[in-house]
PDB file of C-alpha atoms in Angstrom:
ATOM      1  CA  UNK A  48     169.736 -27.982 157.348  1.00  0.00           C
ATOM      2  CA  UNK A  49     170.305 -31.509 156.093  1.00  0.00           C
ATOM      3  CA  UNK A  50     167.907 -32.741 158.718  1.00  0.00           C
ATOM      4  CA  UNK A  51     165.510 -30.134 158.463  1.00  0.00           C
ATOM      5  CA  UNK A  52     166.015 -31.033 154.638  1.00  0.00           C
ATOM      6  CA  UNK A  53     165.250 -35.106 155.152  1.00  0.00           C
ATOM      7  CA  UNK A  54     162.191 -33.808 157.767  1.00  0.00           C
ATOM      8  CA  UNK A  55     159.968 -32.049 155.373  1.00  0.00           C
ATOM      9  CA  UNK A  56     161.111 -34.583 152.633  1.00  0.00           C
ATOM     10  CA  UNK A  57     159.678 -37.097 154.646  1.00  0.00           C
ATOM     11  CA  UNK A  58     156.765 -35.460 155.400  1.00  0.00           C
ATOM     12  CA  UNK A  59     155.645 -34.894 151.838  1.00  0.00           C
ATOM     13  CA  UNK A  60     156.239 -38.268 150.313  1.00  0.00           C
ATOM     14  CA  UNK A  61     154.618 -39.576 152.827  1.00  0.00           C
ATOM     15  CA  UNK A  62     151.223 -36.859 153.076  1.00  0.00           C
ATOM     16  CA  UNK A  63     150.496 -37.246 149.903  1.00  0.00           C
ATOM     17  CA  UNK A  64     150.152 -40.790 149.104  1.00  0.00           C
ATOM     18  CA  UNK A  65     148.155 -40.634 152.364  1.00  0.00           C
ATOM     19  CA  UNK A  66     145.734 -37.403 151.313  1.00  0.00           C
ATOM     20  CA  UNK A  67     145.252 -39.165 148.059  1.00  0.00           C
ATOM     21  CA  UNK A  68     144.359 -42.228 150.040  1.00  0.00           C
ATOM     22  CA  UNK A  69     141.333 -40.300 152.061  1.00  0.00           C
ATOM     23  CA  UNK A  70     140.236 -38.667 148.956  1.00  0.00           C
ATOM     24  CA  UNK A  71     140.031 -42.237 147.014  1.00  0.00           C
ATOM     25  CA  UNK A  72     138.371 -43.117 150.660  1.00  0.00           C
ATOM     26  CA  UNK A  73     135.746 -40.575 150.496  1.00  0.00           C
ATOM     27  CA  UNK A  74     134.896 -41.037 147.295  1.00  0.00           C
ATOM     28  CA  UNK A  75     134.313 -44.834 147.000  1.00  0.00           C
ATOM     29  CA  UNK A  76     131.854 -44.162 149.871  1.00  0.00           C
ATOM     30  CA  UNK A  77     130.156 -41.509 148.631  1.00  0.00           C
ATOM     31  CA  UNK A  78     129.680 -43.626 145.329  1.00  0.00           C
ATOM     32  CA  UNK A  79     128.822 -47.163 146.221  1.00  0.00           C
ATOM     33  CA  UNK A  80     126.394 -47.468 149.399  1.00  0.00           C
ATOM     34  CA  UNK A  81     123.605 -44.420 148.913  1.00  0.00           C
ATOM     35  CA  UNK A  82     121.952 -43.956 152.112  1.00  0.00           C
ATOM     36  CA  UNK A  83     118.077 -44.302 152.281  1.00  0.00           C
ATOM     37  CA  UNK A  84     117.563 -40.634 152.004  1.00  0.00           C
ATOM     38  CA  UNK A  85     119.680 -40.235 148.645  1.00  0.00           C
ATOM     39  CA  UNK A  86     118.162 -43.081 147.321  1.00  0.00           C
ATOM     40  CA  UNK A  87     114.245 -42.401 147.606  1.00  0.00           C
ATOM     41  CA  UNK A  88     115.011 -37.838 146.591  1.00  0.00           C
ATOM     42  CA  UNK A  89     116.448 -39.943 143.324  1.00  0.00           C
ATOM     43  CA  UNK A  90     113.429 -41.616 143.176  1.00  0.00           C
ATOM     44  CA  UNK A  91     111.333 -38.883 143.482  1.00  0.00           C
ATOM     45  CA  UNK A  92     112.964 -36.741 140.508  1.00  0.00           C
ATOM     46  CA  UNK A  93     113.647 -39.350 138.161  1.00  0.00           C
ATOM     47  CA  UNK A  94     109.656 -40.259 138.436  1.00  0.00           C
ATOM     48  CA  UNK A  95     108.862 -35.938 138.113  1.00  0.00           C
ATOM     49  CA  UNK A  96     110.640 -35.699 135.418  1.00  0.00           C
ATOM     50  CA  UNK A  97     109.377 -38.919 133.253  1.00  0.00           C
ATOM     51  CA  UNK A  98     105.904 -37.689 134.547  1.00  0.00           C
ATOM     52  CA  UNK A  99     106.822 -33.988 133.150  1.00  0.00           C
ATOM     53  CA  UNK A 100     107.949 -35.637 129.951  1.00  0.00           C
ATOM     54  CA  UNK A 101     104.452 -37.906 129.378  1.00  0.00           C
ATOM     55  CA  UNK A 102     102.454 -34.842 130.841  1.00  0.00           C
ATOM     56  CA  UNK A 103     103.810 -32.133 128.313  1.00  0.00           C
ATOM     57  CA  UNK A 104     102.999 -35.259 125.155  1.00  0.00           C
ATOM     58  CA  UNK A 105     107.054 -36.051 125.161  1.00  0.00           C
ATOM     59  CA  UNK A 106     106.868 -39.687 124.829  1.00  0.00           C
ATOM     60  CA  UNK A 107     109.997 -40.083 123.489  1.00  0.00           C
ATOM     61  CA  UNK A 108     112.061 -38.195 125.888  1.00  0.00           C
ATOM     62  CA  UNK A 109     110.030 -40.473 128.240  1.00  0.00           C
ATOM     63  CA  UNK A 110     111.652 -43.338 126.712  1.00  0.00           C
ATOM     64  CA  UNK A 111     114.962 -43.288 128.436  1.00  0.00           C
ATOM     65  CA  UNK A 112     113.362 -43.712 132.084  1.00  0.00           C
ATOM     66  CA  UNK A 113     111.512 -46.353 130.462  1.00  0.00           C
ATOM     67  CA  UNK A 114     112.462 -49.701 131.609  1.00  0.00           C
ATOM     68  CA  UNK A 115     111.650 -51.249 128.615  1.00  0.00           C
ATOM     69  CA  UNK A 116     113.736 -48.669 126.708  1.00  0.00           C
ATOM     70  CA  UNK A 117     117.321 -51.174 128.369  1.00  0.00           C
ATOM     71  CA  UNK A 118     115.505 -54.339 127.029  1.00  0.00           C
ATOM     72  CA  UNK A 119     116.445 -54.975 123.427  1.00  0.00           C
ATOM     73  CA  UNK A 120     113.998 -56.340 122.349  1.00  0.00           C
ATOM     74  CA  UNK A 121     111.837 -53.264 122.944  1.00  0.00           C
ATOM     75  CA  UNK A 122     111.731 -51.090 120.171  1.00  0.00           C
ATOM     76  CA  UNK A 123     111.008 -47.180 121.073  1.00  0.00           C
ATOM     77  CA  UNK A 124     108.809 -46.977 117.803  1.00  0.00           C
ATOM     78  CA  UNK A 125     107.029 -50.052 119.218  1.00  0.00           C
ATOM     79  CA  UNK A 126     106.598 -47.177 122.811  1.00  0.00           C
ATOM     80  CA  UNK A 127     105.331 -44.402 121.133  1.00  0.00           C
ATOM     81  CA  UNK A 128     102.596 -46.371 118.420  1.00  0.00           C
ATOM     82  CA  UNK A 129     101.082 -46.761 122.816  1.00  0.00           C
ATOM     83  CA  UNK A 130      99.762 -43.942 123.474  1.00  0.00           C
ATOM     84  CA  UNK A 131      95.808 -42.622 123.790  1.00  0.00           C
ATOM     85  CA  UNK A 132      96.353 -41.337 127.017  1.00  0.00           C
ATOM     86  CA  UNK A 133      96.582 -37.600 127.986  1.00  0.00           C
ATOM     87  CA  UNK A 134      98.207 -36.527 130.541  1.00  0.00           C
ATOM     88  CA  UNK A 135      96.454 -33.034 132.076  1.00  0.00           C
ATOM     89  CA  UNK A 136      97.906 -33.118 135.196  1.00  0.00           C
ATOM     90  CA  UNK A 137      99.730 -34.991 136.980  1.00  0.00           C
ATOM     91  CA  UNK A 138     101.388 -35.229 140.748  1.00  0.00           C
ATOM     92  CA  UNK A 139     104.247 -37.402 142.515  1.00  0.00           C
ATOM     93  CA  UNK A 140     103.308 -37.704 145.424  1.00  0.00           C
ATOM     94  CA  UNK A 141     105.858 -39.724 147.642  1.00  0.00           C
ATOM     95  CA  UNK A 142     107.937 -42.440 147.500  1.00  0.00           C
ATOM     96  CA  UNK A 143     105.817 -45.816 149.304  1.00  0.00           C
ATOM     97  CA  UNK A 144     107.485 -48.161 149.141  1.00  0.00           C
ATOM     98  CA  UNK A 145     111.792 -49.726 148.242  1.00  0.00           C
ATOM     99  CA  UNK A 146     112.464 -53.041 148.665  1.00  0.00           C
ATOM    100  CA  UNK A 147     116.176 -53.489 146.533  1.00  0.00           C
ATOM    101  CA  UNK A 148     115.774 -52.068 143.423  1.00  0.00           C
ATOM    102  CA  UNK A 149     112.130 -52.148 143.020  1.00  0.00           C
ATOM    103  CA  UNK A 150     109.712 -48.735 144.524  1.00  0.00           C
ATOM    104  CA  UNK A 151     106.226 -48.272 143.924  1.00  0.00           C
ATOM    105  CA  UNK A 152     105.593 -44.578 143.725  1.00  0.00           C
ATOM    106  CA  UNK A 153     103.036 -43.413 144.940  1.00  0.00           C
ATOM    107  CA  UNK A 154     100.568 -40.787 142.129  1.00  0.00           C
ATOM    108  CA  UNK A 155      97.730 -38.846 141.460  1.00  0.00           C
ATOM    109  CA  UNK A 156      96.753 -37.801 137.970  1.00  0.00           C
ATOM    110  CA  UNK A 157      94.130 -35.873 136.142  1.00  0.00           C
ATOM    111  CA  UNK A 158      93.561 -37.587 132.218  1.00  0.00           C
ATOM    112  CA  UNK A 159      91.592 -37.927 129.110  1.00  0.00           C
ATOM    113  CA  UNK A 160      90.927 -40.700 127.197  1.00  0.00           C
ATOM    114  CA  UNK A 161      90.329 -38.435 123.414  1.00  0.00           C
ATOM    115  CA  UNK A 162      89.912 -41.425 121.041  1.00  0.00           C
ATOM    116  CA  UNK A 163      86.839 -43.030 124.201  1.00  0.00           C
ATOM    117  CA  UNK A 164      85.915 -39.024 124.676  1.00  0.00           C
ATOM    118  CA  UNK A 165      86.610 -39.518 128.255  1.00  0.00           C
ATOM    119  CA  UNK A 166      87.866 -36.182 130.031  1.00  0.00           C
ATOM    120  CA  UNK A 167      89.062 -35.315 133.244  1.00  0.00           C
ATOM    121  CA  UNK A 168      89.345 -38.213 134.565  1.00  0.00           C
ATOM    122  CA  UNK A 169      91.279 -38.628 138.471  1.00  0.00           C
ATOM    123  CA  UNK A 170      93.170 -41.650 139.856  1.00  0.00           C
ATOM    124  CA  UNK A 171      95.458 -42.248 142.531  1.00  0.00           C
ATOM    125  CA  UNK A 172      98.335 -45.312 141.263  1.00  0.00           C
ATOM    126  CA  UNK A 173     100.631 -46.888 142.946  1.00  0.00           C
ATOM    127  CA  UNK A 174     103.292 -46.046 139.713  1.00  0.00           C
ATOM    128  CA  UNK A 175     105.825 -49.029 139.497  1.00  0.00           C
ATOM    129  CA  UNK A 176     110.145 -48.404 139.500  1.00  0.00           C
ATOM    130  CA  UNK A 177     112.953 -50.407 138.777  1.00  0.00           C
ATOM    131  CA  UNK A 178     116.475 -49.537 139.735  1.00  0.00           C
ATOM    132  CA  UNK A 179     118.645 -51.009 136.344  1.00  0.00           C
ATOM    133  CA  UNK A 180     122.851 -49.837 136.575  1.00  0.00           C
ATOM    134  CA  UNK A 181     121.630 -47.831 139.603  1.00  0.00           C
ATOM    135  CA  UNK A 182     119.530 -45.737 137.801  1.00  0.00           C
ATOM    136  CA  UNK A 183     116.152 -45.980 138.463  1.00  0.00           C
ATOM    137  CA  UNK A 184     113.002 -46.751 135.607  1.00  0.00           C
ATOM    138  CA  UNK A 185     109.923 -47.304 134.830  1.00  0.00           C
ATOM    139  CA  UNK A 186     108.171 -50.642 134.840  1.00  0.00           C
ATOM    140  CA  UNK A 187     105.379 -50.308 132.203  1.00  0.00           C
ATOM    141  CA  UNK A 188     102.030 -51.770 133.288  1.00  0.00           C
ATOM    142  CA  UNK A 189     100.743 -54.554 130.439  1.00  0.00           C
ATOM    143  CA  UNK A 190      96.915 -53.905 129.773  1.00  0.00           C
ATOM    144  CA  UNK A 191      94.944 -57.252 131.190  1.00  0.00           C
ATOM    145  CA  UNK A 192      93.591 -57.138 127.044  1.00  0.00           C
ATOM    146  CA  UNK A 193      96.636 -58.307 125.995  1.00  0.00           C
ATOM    147  CA  UNK A 194      98.309 -60.408 128.404  1.00  0.00           C
ATOM    148  CA  UNK A 195      99.346 -62.606 125.766  1.00  0.00           C
ATOM    149  CA  UNK A 196     104.233 -61.822 125.432  1.00  0.00           C
ATOM    150  CA  UNK A 197     105.600 -61.505 122.074  1.00  0.00           C
ATOM    151  CA  UNK A 198     108.362 -64.608 121.704  1.00  0.00           C
TER     152      UNK A 198
END
Protein backbone atom coordinates (compact mmCIF):
# COMPACT_ATOMS: atom_id res chain seq x y z
CA UNK A 1 0.00 0.00 0.00
CA UNK A 2 2.84 2.35 0.71
CA UNK A 3 4.27 1.83 -2.77
CA UNK A 4 0.87 2.48 -4.40
CA UNK A 5 0.42 5.64 -2.35
CA UNK A 6 3.89 6.83 -3.29
CA UNK A 7 3.30 6.30 -7.01
CA UNK A 8 -0.05 8.06 -6.82
CA UNK A 9 1.50 10.89 -4.85
CA UNK A 10 4.43 11.14 -7.28
CA UNK A 11 2.10 11.10 -10.28
CA UNK A 12 -0.09 13.83 -8.79
CA UNK A 13 2.91 15.99 -7.95
CA UNK A 14 4.36 15.64 -11.46
CA UNK A 15 1.14 15.65 -13.47
CA UNK A 16 -0.30 18.87 -12.02
CA UNK A 17 2.72 21.04 -12.90
CA UNK A 18 3.01 19.37 -16.32
CA UNK A 19 -0.67 20.08 -17.06
CA UNK A 20 -0.24 23.67 -15.91
CA UNK A 21 2.75 24.08 -18.23
CA UNK A 22 0.74 22.74 -21.17
CA UNK A 23 -2.10 25.16 -20.46
CA UNK A 24 0.29 28.10 -20.16
CA UNK A 25 2.12 27.06 -23.32
CA UNK A 26 -1.20 26.98 -25.16
CA UNK A 27 -2.05 30.47 -23.90
CA UNK A 28 1.33 31.78 -24.97
CA UNK A 29 0.89 30.29 -28.43
CA UNK A 30 -2.57 31.73 -29.00
CA UNK A 31 -1.74 35.06 -27.35
CA UNK A 32 1.53 35.52 -29.26
CA UNK A 33 1.78 35.43 -33.02
CA UNK A 34 -1.56 35.78 -34.74
CA UNK A 35 -2.17 33.85 -37.92
CA UNK A 36 -2.55 35.94 -41.09
CA UNK A 37 -6.16 34.74 -41.42
CA UNK A 38 -7.02 35.77 -37.86
CA UNK A 39 -5.28 39.13 -38.34
CA UNK A 40 -7.24 39.76 -41.53
CA UNK A 41 -10.51 38.73 -39.86
CA UNK A 42 -9.83 41.07 -36.89
CA UNK A 43 -9.11 43.95 -39.27
CA UNK A 44 -12.25 43.32 -41.33
CA UNK A 45 -14.41 43.11 -38.20
CA UNK A 46 -12.96 46.34 -36.84
CA UNK A 47 -13.33 48.15 -40.19
CA UNK A 48 -16.95 47.02 -40.53
CA UNK A 49 -17.77 48.20 -37.01
CA UNK A 50 -16.06 51.55 -37.59
CA UNK A 51 -17.84 52.25 -40.87
CA UNK A 52 -21.19 51.13 -39.44
CA UNK A 53 -20.77 53.78 -36.74
CA UNK A 54 -19.96 56.49 -39.29
CA UNK A 55 -22.86 55.42 -41.49
CA UNK A 56 -25.12 55.77 -38.42
CA UNK A 57 -23.63 59.26 -37.89
CA UNK A 58 -22.09 58.17 -34.58
CA UNK A 59 -18.77 60.00 -34.72
CA UNK A 60 -18.40 59.85 -30.95
CA UNK A 61 -18.68 56.06 -31.11
CA UNK A 62 -16.18 55.96 -33.98
CA UNK A 63 -13.57 58.04 -32.11
CA UNK A 64 -11.97 55.07 -30.24
CA UNK A 65 -11.39 53.39 -33.63
CA UNK A 66 -9.29 56.32 -34.86
CA UNK A 67 -5.51 56.36 -34.75
CA UNK A 68 -5.81 59.97 -33.57
CA UNK A 69 -7.58 58.78 -30.39
CA UNK A 70 -4.21 57.35 -29.29
CA UNK A 71 -2.44 60.70 -29.78
CA UNK A 72 -2.40 62.80 -26.59
CA UNK A 73 -2.37 66.00 -28.70
CA UNK A 74 -5.61 65.08 -30.50
CA UNK A 75 -8.99 65.80 -28.94
CA UNK A 76 -12.38 64.30 -29.51
CA UNK A 77 -13.77 67.83 -29.89
CA UNK A 78 -11.51 68.48 -32.92
CA UNK A 79 -12.49 65.12 -34.37
CA UNK A 80 -16.21 65.85 -34.02
CA UNK A 81 -15.84 69.22 -35.78
CA UNK A 82 -14.51 67.68 -38.97
CA UNK A 83 -17.93 66.24 -40.10
CA UNK A 84 -19.60 67.33 -43.32
CA UNK A 85 -20.04 63.93 -44.95
CA UNK A 86 -23.20 61.84 -44.74
CA UNK A 87 -22.53 58.19 -45.57
CA UNK A 88 -25.58 56.63 -47.24
CA UNK A 89 -23.95 53.23 -47.79
CA UNK A 90 -20.54 51.74 -47.07
CA UNK A 91 -19.26 48.29 -47.98
CA UNK A 92 -16.00 46.96 -46.61
CA UNK A 93 -14.95 44.84 -49.59
CA UNK A 94 -11.82 43.20 -48.23
CA UNK A 95 -8.26 43.63 -47.11
CA UNK A 96 -6.00 44.82 -49.89
CA UNK A 97 -2.77 44.41 -47.93
CA UNK A 98 -1.27 43.96 -44.49
CA UNK A 99 2.39 44.85 -44.08
CA UNK A 100 3.51 44.75 -40.48
CA UNK A 101 1.39 47.19 -38.52
CA UNK A 102 -0.02 48.93 -41.62
CA UNK A 103 -2.95 47.77 -43.69
CA UNK A 104 -5.20 48.91 -46.51
CA UNK A 105 -8.87 47.96 -46.72
CA UNK A 106 -10.93 48.27 -49.91
CA UNK A 107 -14.19 50.21 -49.51
CA UNK A 108 -17.08 51.24 -51.66
CA UNK A 109 -19.26 54.08 -50.46
CA UNK A 110 -22.18 56.23 -51.45
CA UNK A 111 -22.17 59.55 -49.67
CA UNK A 112 -23.53 63.08 -49.70
CA UNK A 113 -21.96 66.44 -48.93
CA UNK A 114 -24.95 68.43 -47.65
CA UNK A 115 -23.08 71.75 -47.39
CA UNK A 116 -22.13 71.52 -51.07
CA UNK A 117 -25.54 70.11 -52.03
CA UNK A 118 -23.94 67.02 -53.55
CA UNK A 119 -25.96 63.84 -53.20
CA UNK A 120 -25.47 60.20 -54.06
CA UNK A 121 -21.77 60.38 -54.83
CA UNK A 122 -20.15 56.96 -55.25
CA UNK A 123 -16.53 56.00 -54.95
CA UNK A 124 -14.19 53.12 -54.25
CA UNK A 125 -11.40 53.99 -51.85
CA UNK A 126 -8.39 52.43 -50.19
CA UNK A 127 -8.81 52.95 -46.46
CA UNK A 128 -5.63 52.97 -44.35
CA UNK A 129 -5.42 51.24 -40.97
CA UNK A 130 -2.63 51.00 -38.39
CA UNK A 131 -2.16 48.47 -35.60
CA UNK A 132 -1.46 50.10 -32.22
CA UNK A 133 -0.88 47.89 -29.18
CA UNK A 134 -2.26 44.91 -31.08
CA UNK A 135 -5.51 46.64 -32.15
CA UNK A 136 -6.31 48.03 -35.61
CA UNK A 137 -7.09 51.76 -35.79
CA UNK A 138 -8.37 53.83 -38.70
CA UNK A 139 -5.97 56.39 -40.13
CA UNK A 140 -7.66 59.69 -40.99
CA UNK A 141 -6.75 61.16 -44.33
CA UNK A 142 -5.55 64.70 -44.16
CA UNK A 143 -7.25 67.11 -46.50
CA UNK A 144 -5.09 68.34 -49.37
CA UNK A 145 -6.49 71.82 -48.70
CA UNK A 146 -5.10 71.85 -45.15
CA UNK A 147 -1.58 70.46 -45.28
CA UNK A 148 -0.07 72.56 -42.49
CA UNK A 149 0.37 70.50 -39.31
CA UNK A 150 -0.47 71.99 -35.94
CA UNK A 151 2.49 72.51 -33.64
